[in-house]
Backbone atoms as SQL, in Angstrom:
CREATE TABLE atoms (id INTEGER PRIMARY KEY, chain TEXT, resi INTEGER, resn TEXT, atom TEXT, x REAL, y REAL, z REAL);
INSERT INTO atoms VALUES
  (1, 'A', 1, 'LEU', 'N', 46.114, -91.790, -1.214),
  (2, 'A', 1, 'LEU', 'CA', 45.572, -90.516, -1.660),
  (3, 'A', 1, 'LEU', 'C', 45.689, -89.451, -0.617),
  (4, 'A', 2, 'MET', 'N', 45.519, -89.830, 0.673),
  (5, 'A', 2, 'MET', 'CA', 45.541, -88.801, 1.694),
  (6, 'A', 2, 'MET', 'C', 46.919, -88.235, 1.928),
  (7, 'A', 3, 'GLY', 'N', 47.944, -88.844, 1.327),
  (8, 'A', 3, 'GLY', 'CA', 49.290, -88.280, 1.393),
  (9, 'A', 3, 'GLY', 'C', 49.531, -87.156, 0.434),
  (10, 'A', 4, 'HIS', 'N', 48.629, -86.979, -0.547),
  (11, 'A', 4, 'HIS', 'CA', 48.772, -85.881, -1.521),
  (12, 'A', 4, 'HIS', 'C', 48.514, -84.571, -0.840),
  (13, 'A', 5, 'PRO', 'N', 49.332, -83.553, -1.101),
  (14, 'A', 5, 'PRO', 'CA', 49.185, -82.273, -0.417),
  (15, 'A', 5, 'PRO', 'C', 47.840, -81.563, -0.607),
  (16, 'A', 6, 'ALA', 'N', 47.112, -81.854, -1.699),
  (17, 'A', 6, 'ALA', 'CA', 45.840, -81.181, -1.942),
  (18, 'A', 6, 'ALA', 'C', 44.667, -81.927, -1.288),
  (19, 'A', 7, 'VAL', 'N', 44.895, -83.121, -0.763),
  (20, 'A', 7, 'VAL', 'CA', 43.803, -83.968, -0.265),
  (21, 'A', 7, 'VAL', 'C', 43.680, -83.878, 1.228),
  (22, 'A', 8, 'ALA', 'N', 42.469, -83.567, 1.704),
  (23, 'A', 8, 'ALA', 'CA', 42.180, -83.585, 3.124),
  (24, 'A', 8, 'ALA', 'C', 41.716, -84.968, 3.576),
  (25, 'A', 9, 'GLU', 'N', 40.784, -85.552, 2.809),
  (26, 'A', 9, 'GLU', 'CA', 40.278, -86.907, 3.082),
  (27, 'A', 9, 'GLU', 'C', 39.986, -87.607, 1.763),
  (28, 'A', 10, 'ALA', 'N', 40.061, -88.927, 1.818),
  (29, 'A', 10, 'ALA', 'CA', 39.734, -89.723, 0.629),
  (30, 'A', 10, 'ALA', 'C', 39.272, -91.103, 1.072),
  (31, 'A', 11, 'ALA', 'N', 38.351, -91.653, 0.277),
  (32, 'A', 11, 'ALA', 'CA', 37.904, -93.018, 0.494),
  (33, 'A', 11, 'ALA', 'C', 37.914, -93.699, -0.886),
  (34, 'A', 12, 'VAL', 'N', 38.386, -94.917, -0.900),
  (35, 'A', 12, 'VAL', 'CA', 38.382, -95.739, -2.116),
  (36, 'A', 12, 'VAL', 'C', 37.484, -96.952, -1.842),
  (37, 'A', 13, 'PHE', 'N', 36.608, -97.278, -2.801),
  (38, 'A', 13, 'PHE', 'CA', 35.664, -98.374, -2.608),
  (39, 'A', 13, 'PHE', 'C', 35.360, -98.941, -3.974),
  (40, 'A', 14, 'ALA', 'N', 34.782, -100.161, -3.970),
  (41, 'A', 14, 'ALA', 'CA', 34.448, -100.853, -5.197),
  (42, 'A', 14, 'ALA', 'C', 33.092, -100.427, -5.740),
  (43, 'A', 15, 'VAL', 'N', 32.984, -100.267, -7.059),
  (44, 'A', 15, 'VAL', 'CA', 31.743, -100.036, -7.719),
  (45, 'A', 15, 'VAL', 'C', 31.594, -101.058, -8.846),
  (46, 'A', 16, 'PRO', 'N', 30.365, -101.397, -9.230),
  (47, 'A', 16, 'PRO', 'CA', 30.184, -102.412, -10.309),
  (48, 'A', 16, 'PRO', 'C', 30.849, -101.995, -11.601),
  (49, 'A', 17, 'ASP', 'N', 31.343, -103.006, -12.321),
  (50, 'A', 17, 'ASP', 'CA', 31.969, -102.773, -13.619),
  (51, 'A', 17, 'ASP', 'C', 31.476, -103.913, -14.522),
  (52, 'A', 18, 'PRO', 'N', 31.030, -103.573, -15.742),
  (53, 'A', 18, 'PRO', 'CA', 30.504, -104.630, -16.616),
  (54, 'A', 18, 'PRO', 'C', 31.531, -105.647, -17.058),
  (55, 'A', 19, 'ARG', 'N', 32.776, -105.254, -17.139),
  (56, 'A', 19, 'ARG', 'CA', 33.803, -106.196, -17.586),
  (57, 'A', 19, 'ARG', 'C', 34.469, -106.959, -16.429),
  (58, 'A', 20, 'TRP', 'N', 34.827, -106.241, -15.360),
  (59, 'A', 20, 'TRP', 'CA', 35.610, -106.807, -14.284),
  (60, 'A', 20, 'TRP', 'C', 34.803, -107.121, -13.029),
  (61, 'A', 21, 'LEU', 'N', 33.494, -106.910, -13.080),
  (62, 'A', 21, 'LEU', 'CA', 32.558, -107.042, -11.945),
  (63, 'A', 21, 'LEU', 'C', 32.663, -105.905, -10.969),
  (64, 'A', 22, 'GLU', 'N', 33.888, -105.575, -10.543),
  (65, 'A', 22, 'GLU', 'CA', 34.109, -104.408, -9.646),
  (66, 'A', 22, 'GLU', 'C', 35.400, -103.720, -10.019),
  (67, 'A', 23, 'ARG', 'N', 35.400, -102.418, -9.834),
  (68, 'A', 23, 'ARG', 'CA', 36.598, -101.603, -10.034),
  (69, 'A', 23, 'ARG', 'C', 36.635, -100.523, -8.935),
  (70, 'A', 24, 'PRO', 'N', 37.838, -100.084, -8.584),
  (71, 'A', 24, 'PRO', 'CA', 37.947, -99.056, -7.551),
  (72, 'A', 24, 'PRO', 'C', 37.528, -97.673, -8.039),
  (73, 'A', 25, 'MET', 'N', 36.925, -96.944, -7.107),
  (74, 'A', 25, 'MET', 'CA', 36.533, -95.563, -7.315),
  (75, 'A', 25, 'MET', 'C', 36.948, -94.790, -6.061),
  (76, 'A', 26, 'ALA', 'N', 37.313, -93.512, -6.211),
  (77, 'A', 26, 'ALA', 'CA', 37.706, -92.705, -5.080),
  (78, 'A', 26, 'ALA', 'C', 36.826, -91.469, -5.003),
  (79, 'A', 27, 'VAL', 'N', 36.506, -91.085, -3.753),
  (80, 'A', 27, 'VAL', 'CA', 35.924, -89.799, -3.484),
  (81, 'A', 27, 'VAL', 'C', 36.933, -89.032, -2.654),
  (82, 'A', 28, 'VAL', 'N', 37.053, -87.759, -2.985),
  (83, 'A', 28, 'VAL', 'CA', 38.134, -86.948, -2.384),
  (84, 'A', 28, 'VAL', 'C', 37.563, -85.637, -1.871),
  (85, 'A', 29, 'VAL', 'N', 37.969, -85.272, -0.683),
  (86, 'A', 29, 'VAL', 'CA', 37.673, -83.931, -0.119),
  (87, 'A', 29, 'VAL', 'C', 39.013, -83.168, -0.179),
  (88, 'A', 30, 'LEU', 'N', 39.006, -82.072, -0.904),
  (89, 'A', 30, 'LEU', 'CA', 40.233, -81.275, -1.014),
  (90, 'A', 30, 'LEU', 'C', 40.421, -80.349, 0.177),
  (91, 'A', 31, 'ARG', 'N', 41.688, -80.061, 0.426),
  (92, 'A', 31, 'ARG', 'CA', 42.036, -79.056, 1.454),
  (93, 'A', 31, 'ARG', 'C', 41.510, -77.706, 0.996),
  (94, 'A', 32, 'GLU', 'N', 41.234, -76.829, 1.949),
  (95, 'A', 32, 'GLU', 'CA', 40.712, -75.519, 1.615),
  (96, 'A', 32, 'GLU', 'C', 41.661, -74.787, 0.728),
  (97, 'A', 33, 'GLY', 'N', 41.174, -74.281, -0.386),
  (98, 'A', 33, 'GLY', 'CA', 41.945, -73.542, -1.368),
  (99, 'A', 33, 'GLY', 'C', 42.776, -74.377, -2.313),
  (100, 'A', 34, 'ALA', 'N', 42.743, -75.674, -2.149),
  (101, 'A', 34, 'ALA', 'CA', 43.532, -76.564, -3.030),
  (102, 'A', 34, 'ALA', 'C', 42.740, -76.987, -4.267),
  (103, 'A', 35, 'SER', 'N', 43.463, -77.314, -5.308),
  (104, 'A', 35, 'SER', 'CA', 42.830, -77.887, -6.480),
  (105, 'A', 35, 'SER', 'C', 43.800, -78.905, -7.105),
  (106, 'A', 36, 'VAL', 'N', 43.227, -79.909, -7.699),
  (107, 'A', 36, 'VAL', 'CA', 44.048, -80.937, -8.344),
  (108, 'A', 36, 'VAL', 'C', 43.130, -81.665, -9.361),
  (109, 'A', 37, 'GLU', 'N', 43.691, -82.143, -10.427),
  (110, 'A', 37, 'GLU', 'CA', 42.957, -82.891, -11.436),
  (111, 'A', 37, 'GLU', 'C', 42.935, -84.365, -11.066),
  (112, 'A', 38, 'PRO', 'N', 41.850, -85.083, -11.417),
  (113, 'A', 38, 'PRO', 'CA', 41.802, -86.510, -11.110),
  (114, 'A', 38, 'PRO', 'C', 43.011, -87.280, -11.642),
  (115, 'A', 39, 'GLU', 'N', 43.449, -86.941, -12.868),
  (116, 'A', 39, 'GLU', 'CA', 44.587, -87.656, -13.439),
  (117, 'A', 39, 'GLU', 'C', 45.858, -87.442, -12.644),
  (118, 'A', 40, 'ALA', 'N', 46.022, -86.282, -12.017),
  (119, 'A', 40, 'ALA', 'CA', 47.199, -86.026, -11.176),
  (120, 'A', 40, 'ALA', 'C', 47.176, -86.936, -9.956),
  (121, 'A', 41, 'LEU', 'N', 46.005, -87.193, -9.429),
  (122, 'A', 41, 'LEU', 'CA', 45.893, -88.085, -8.282),
  (123, 'A', 41, 'LEU', 'C', 46.203, -89.530, -8.670),
  (124, 'A', 42, 'ARG', 'N', 45.732, -89.937, -9.841),
  (125, 'A', 42, 'ARG', 'CA', 46.066, -91.279, -10.329),
  (126, 'A', 42, 'ARG', 'C', 47.580, -91.418, -10.574),
  (127, 'A', 43, 'GLU', 'N', 48.183, -90.363, -11.095),
  (128, 'A', 43, 'GLU', 'CA', 49.632, -90.374, -11.337),
  (129, 'A', 43, 'GLU', 'C', 50.385, -90.436, -9.991),
  (130, 'A', 44, 'TYR', 'N', 49.881, -89.724, -8.991),
  (131, 'A', 44, 'TYR', 'CA', 50.483, -89.751, -7.666),
  (132, 'A', 44, 'TYR', 'C', 50.495, -91.167, -7.088),
  (133, 'A', 45, 'LEU', 'N', 49.400, -91.916, -7.316),
  (134, 'A', 45, 'LEU', 'CA', 49.292, -93.285, -6.822),
  (135, 'A', 45, 'LEU', 'C', 50.076, -94.310, -7.659),
  (136, 'A', 46, 'SER', 'N', 50.340, -93.985, -8.910),
  (137, 'A', 46, 'SER', 'CA', 50.878, -94.968, -9.830),
  (138, 'A', 46, 'SER', 'C', 52.259, -95.485, -9.451),
  (139, 'A', 47, 'GLY', 'N', 53.012, -94.727, -8.687),
  (140, 'A', 47, 'GLY', 'CA', 54.325, -95.211, -8.232),
  (141, 'A', 47, 'GLY', 'C', 54.239, -96.200, -7.094),
  (142, 'A', 48, 'GLU', 'N', 53.096, -96.265, -6.445),
  (143, 'A', 48, 'GLU', 'CA', 52.934, -97.098, -5.248),
  (144, 'A', 48, 'GLU', 'C', 52.083, -98.333, -5.481),
  (145, 'A', 49, 'PHE', 'N', 51.251, -98.305, -6.485),
  (146, 'A', 49, 'PHE', 'CA', 50.271, -99.381, -6.680),
  (147, 'A', 49, 'PHE', 'C', 50.240, -99.854, -8.156),
  (148, 'A', 50, 'PRO', 'N', 49.933, -101.116, -8.381),
  (149, 'A', 50, 'PRO', 'CA', 49.779, -101.574, -9.758),
  (150, 'A', 50, 'PRO', 'C', 48.649, -100.816, -10.454),
  (151, 'A', 51, 'ARG', 'N', 48.733, -100.683, -11.755),
  (152, 'A', 51, 'ARG', 'CA', 47.775, -99.888, -12.543),
  (153, 'A', 51, 'ARG', 'C', 46.332, -100.365, -12.319),
  (154, 'A', 52, 'TRP', 'N', 46.117, -101.663, -12.200),
  (155, 'A', 52, 'TRP', 'CA', 44.761, -102.187, -12.047),
  (156, 'A', 52, 'TRP', 'C', 44.183, -101.906, -10.654),
  (157, 'A', 53, 'TRP', 'N', 44.993, -101.450, -9.715),
  (158, 'A', 53, 'TRP', 'CA', 44.465, -101.033, -8.397),
  (159, 'A', 53, 'TRP', 'C', 44.060, -99.584, -8.388),
  (160, 'A', 54, 'LEU', 'N', 44.461, -98.785, -9.370),
  (161, 'A', 54, 'LEU', 'CA', 44.176, -97.368, -9.386),
  (162, 'A', 54, 'LEU', 'C', 42.671, -97.137, -9.644),
  (163, 'A', 55, 'PRO', 'N', 42.107, -96.120, -8.978),
  (164, 'A', 55, 'PRO', 'CA', 40.667, -95.842, -9.183),
  (165, 'A', 55, 'PRO', 'C', 40.411, -95.413, -10.622),
  (166, 'A', 56, 'ASP', 'N', 39.359, -95.993, -11.213),
  (167, 'A', 56, 'ASP', 'CA', 38.962, -95.565, -12.548),
  (168, 'A', 56, 'ASP', 'C', 38.295, -94.194, -12.523),
  (169, 'A', 57, 'ARG', 'N', 37.568, -93.916, -11.444),
  (170, 'A', 57, 'ARG', 'CA', 36.892, -92.649, -11.280),
  (171, 'A', 57, 'ARG', 'C', 37.358, -91.974, -10.013),
  (172, 'A', 58, 'VAL', 'N', 37.469, -90.653, -10.074),
  (173, 'A', 58, 'VAL', 'CA', 37.745, -89.835, -8.877),
  (174, 'A', 58, 'VAL', 'C', 36.728, -88.714, -8.878),
  (175, 'A', 59, 'GLU', 'N', 35.930, -88.646, -7.805),
  (176, 'A', 59, 'GLU', 'CA', 34.920, -87.585, -7.662),
  (177, 'A', 59, 'GLU', 'C', 35.327, -86.737, -6.473),
  (178, 'A', 60, 'PHE', 'N', 35.134, -85.434, -6.635),
  (179, 'A', 60, 'PHE', 'CA', 35.427, -84.482, -5.558),
  (180, 'A', 60, 'PHE', 'C', 34.122, -84.147, -4.890),
  (181, 'A', 61, 'ILE', 'N', 34.102, -84.284, -3.555),
  (182, 'A', 61, 'ILE', 'CA', 32.867, -84.008, -2.772),
  (183, 'A', 61, 'ILE', 'C', 33.229, -83.120, -1.593),
  (184, 'A', 62, 'GLU', 'N', 32.179, -82.566, -0.982),
  (185, 'A', 62, 'GLU', 'CA', 32.374, -81.649, 0.147),
  (186, 'A', 62, 'GLU', 'C', 32.746, -82.362, 1.445),
  (187, 'A', 63, 'ALA', 'N', 32.103, -83.538, 1.671),
  (188, 'A', 63, 'ALA', 'CA', 32.336, -84.319, 2.894),
  (189, 'A', 63, 'ALA', 'C', 32.058, -85.785, 2.639),
  (190, 'A', 64, 'ILE', 'N', 32.822, -86.654, 3.272),
  (191, 'A', 64, 'ILE', 'CA', 32.603, -88.091, 3.161),
  (192, 'A', 64, 'ILE', 'C', 31.659, -88.499, 4.310),
  (193, 'A', 65, 'PRO', 'N', 30.581, -89.232, 3.986),
  (194, 'A', 65, 'PRO', 'CA', 29.635, -89.634, 5.027),
  (195, 'A', 65, 'PRO', 'C', 30.338, -90.532, 6.067),
  (196, 'A', 66, 'ARG', 'N', 29.981, -90.324, 7.345),
  (197, 'A', 66, 'ARG', 'CA', 30.593, -91.098, 8.407),
  (198, 'A', 66, 'ARG', 'C', 29.538, -91.753, 9.303),
  (199, 'A', 67, 'THR', 'N', 29.974, -92.782, 9.998),
  (200, 'A', 67, 'THR', 'CA', 29.118, -93.447, 10.983),
  (201, 'A', 67, 'THR', 'C', 29.171, -92.642, 12.267),
  (202, 'A', 68, 'SER', 'N', 28.414, -93.070, 13.256),
  (203, 'A', 68, 'SER', 'CA', 28.404, -92.365, 14.543),
  (204, 'A', 68, 'SER', 'C', 29.753, -92.491, 15.277),
  (205, 'A', 69, 'THR', 'N', 30.557, -93.483, 14.857),
  (206, 'A', 69, 'THR', 'CA', 31.907, -93.648, 15.492),
  (207, 'A', 69, 'THR', 'C', 32.984, -92.972, 14.657),
  (208, 'A', 70, 'GLY', 'N', 32.603, -92.286, 13.571),
  (209, 'A', 70, 'GLY', 'CA', 33.568, -91.526, 12.792),
  (210, 'A', 70, 'GLY', 'C', 34.201, -92.244, 11.595),
  (211, 'A', 71, 'LYS', 'N', 33.784, -93.517, 11.371),
  (212, 'A', 71, 'LYS', 'CA', 34.343, -94.271, 10.242),
  (213, 'A', 71, 'LYS', 'C', 33.614, -93.863, 8.963),
  (214, 'A', 72, 'PHE', 'N', 34.290, -93.982, 7.822),
  (215, 'A', 72, 'PHE', 'CA', 33.671, -93.668, 6.541),
  (216, 'A', 72, 'PHE', 'C', 32.550, -94.700, 6.265),
  (217, 'A', 73, 'GLN', 'N', 31.423, -94.217, 5.790),
  (218, 'A', 73, 'GLN', 'CA', 30.292, -95.098, 5.458),
  (219, 'A', 73, 'GLN', 'C', 30.412, -95.499, 3.987),
  (220, 'A', 74, 'LYS', 'N', 31.233, -96.505, 3.746),
  (221, 'A', 74, 'LYS', 'CA', 31.492, -96.922, 2.349),
  (222, 'A', 74, 'LYS', 'C', 30.224, -97.555, 1.756),
  (223, 'A', 75, 'SER', 'N', 29.358, -98.119, 2.559),
  (224, 'A', 75, 'SER', 'CA', 28.120, -98.660, 2.011),
  (225, 'A', 75, 'SER', 'C', 27.237, -97.546, 1.419),
  (226, 'A', 76, 'VAL', 'N', 27.234, -96.392, 2.041),
  (227, 'A', 76, 'VAL', 'CA', 26.501, -95.247, 1.492),
  (228, 'A', 76, 'VAL', 'C', 27.154, -94.776, 0.201),
  (229, 'A', 77, 'LEU', 'N', 28.467, -94.731, 0.186),
  (230, 'A', 77, 'LEU', 'CA', 29.176, -94.310, -1.021),
  (231, 'A', 77, 'LEU', 'C', 28.924, -95.302, -2.182),
  (232, 'A', 78, 'ARG', 'N', 28.975, -96.605, -1.885),
  (233, 'A', 78, 'ARG', 'CA', 28.751, -97.616, -2.925),
  (234, 'A', 78, 'ARG', 'C', 27.321, -97.469, -3.498),
  (235, 'A', 79, 'GLU', 'N', 26.354, -97.227, -2.634),
  (236, 'A', 79, 'GLU', 'CA', 24.973, -97.047, -3.083),
  (237, 'A', 79, 'GLU', 'C', 24.834, -95.766, -3.920),
  (238, 'A', 80, 'GLN', 'N', 25.453, -94.717, -3.473),
  (239, 'A', 80, 'GLN', 'CA', 25.357, -93.421, -4.146),
  (240, 'A', 80, 'GLN', 'C', 26.009, -93.451, -5.516),
  (241, 'A', 81, 'TYR', 'N', 27.180, -94.057, -5.617),
  (242, 'A', 81, 'TYR', 'CA', 27.975, -94.025, -6.842),
  (243, 'A', 81, 'TYR', 'C', 27.915, -95.272, -7.680),
  (244, 'A', 82, 'GLY', 'N', 27.488, -96.399, -7.075),
  (245, 'A', 82, 'GLY', 'CA', 27.498, -97.658, -7.778),
  (246, 'A', 82, 'GLY', 'C', 26.174, -98.287, -7.990),
  (247, 'A', 83, 'GLY', 'N', 25.136, -97.716, -7.379),
  (248, 'A', 83, 'GLY', 'CA', 23.806, -98.294, -7.505),
  (249, 'A', 83, 'GLY', 'C', 23.556, -99.342, -6.399),
  (250, 'A', 84, 'ALA', 'N', 22.338, -99.791, -6.336),
  (251, 'A', 84, 'ALA', 'CA', 21.900, -100.717, -5.282),
  (252, 'A', 84, 'ALA', 'C', 22.620, -102.062, -5.349),
  (253, 'A', 85, 'SER', 'N', 23.079, -102.456, -6.520),
  (254, 'A', 85, 'SER', 'CA', 23.742, -103.754, -6.663),
  (255, 'A', 85, 'SER', 'C', 25.124, -103.798, -6.037),
  (256, 'A', 86, 'ALA', 'N', 25.631, -102.635, -5.644),
  (257, 'A', 86, 'ALA', 'CA', 26.994, -102.552, -5.083),
  (258, 'A', 86, 'ALA', 'C', 27.044, -102.737, -3.588),
  (259, 'A', 87, 'SER', 'N', 25.884, -102.954, -2.913),
  (260, 'A', 87, 'SER', 'CA', 25.904, -103.089, -1.453),
  (261, 'A', 87, 'SER', 'C', 26.411, -104.403, -1.007);
């Protein structure tokens, strides 16, 4: 996702799914002044990854939470978007 010209940062993580137990979801921070539709990002990824690896949901956010060492806090994202059972 971060190779897309409109994307500044992105994180993909698993969220609970009633059928498959877990499915990928993406949160994306857009570059200043950029815009893109979620389906365009899925299409961008479709040439590189199998369809079942593509995120079912894409949410646009202002900033991705980070640890004190600068890594993405995927546990925070899972809790925020997937509920407590996703930790």
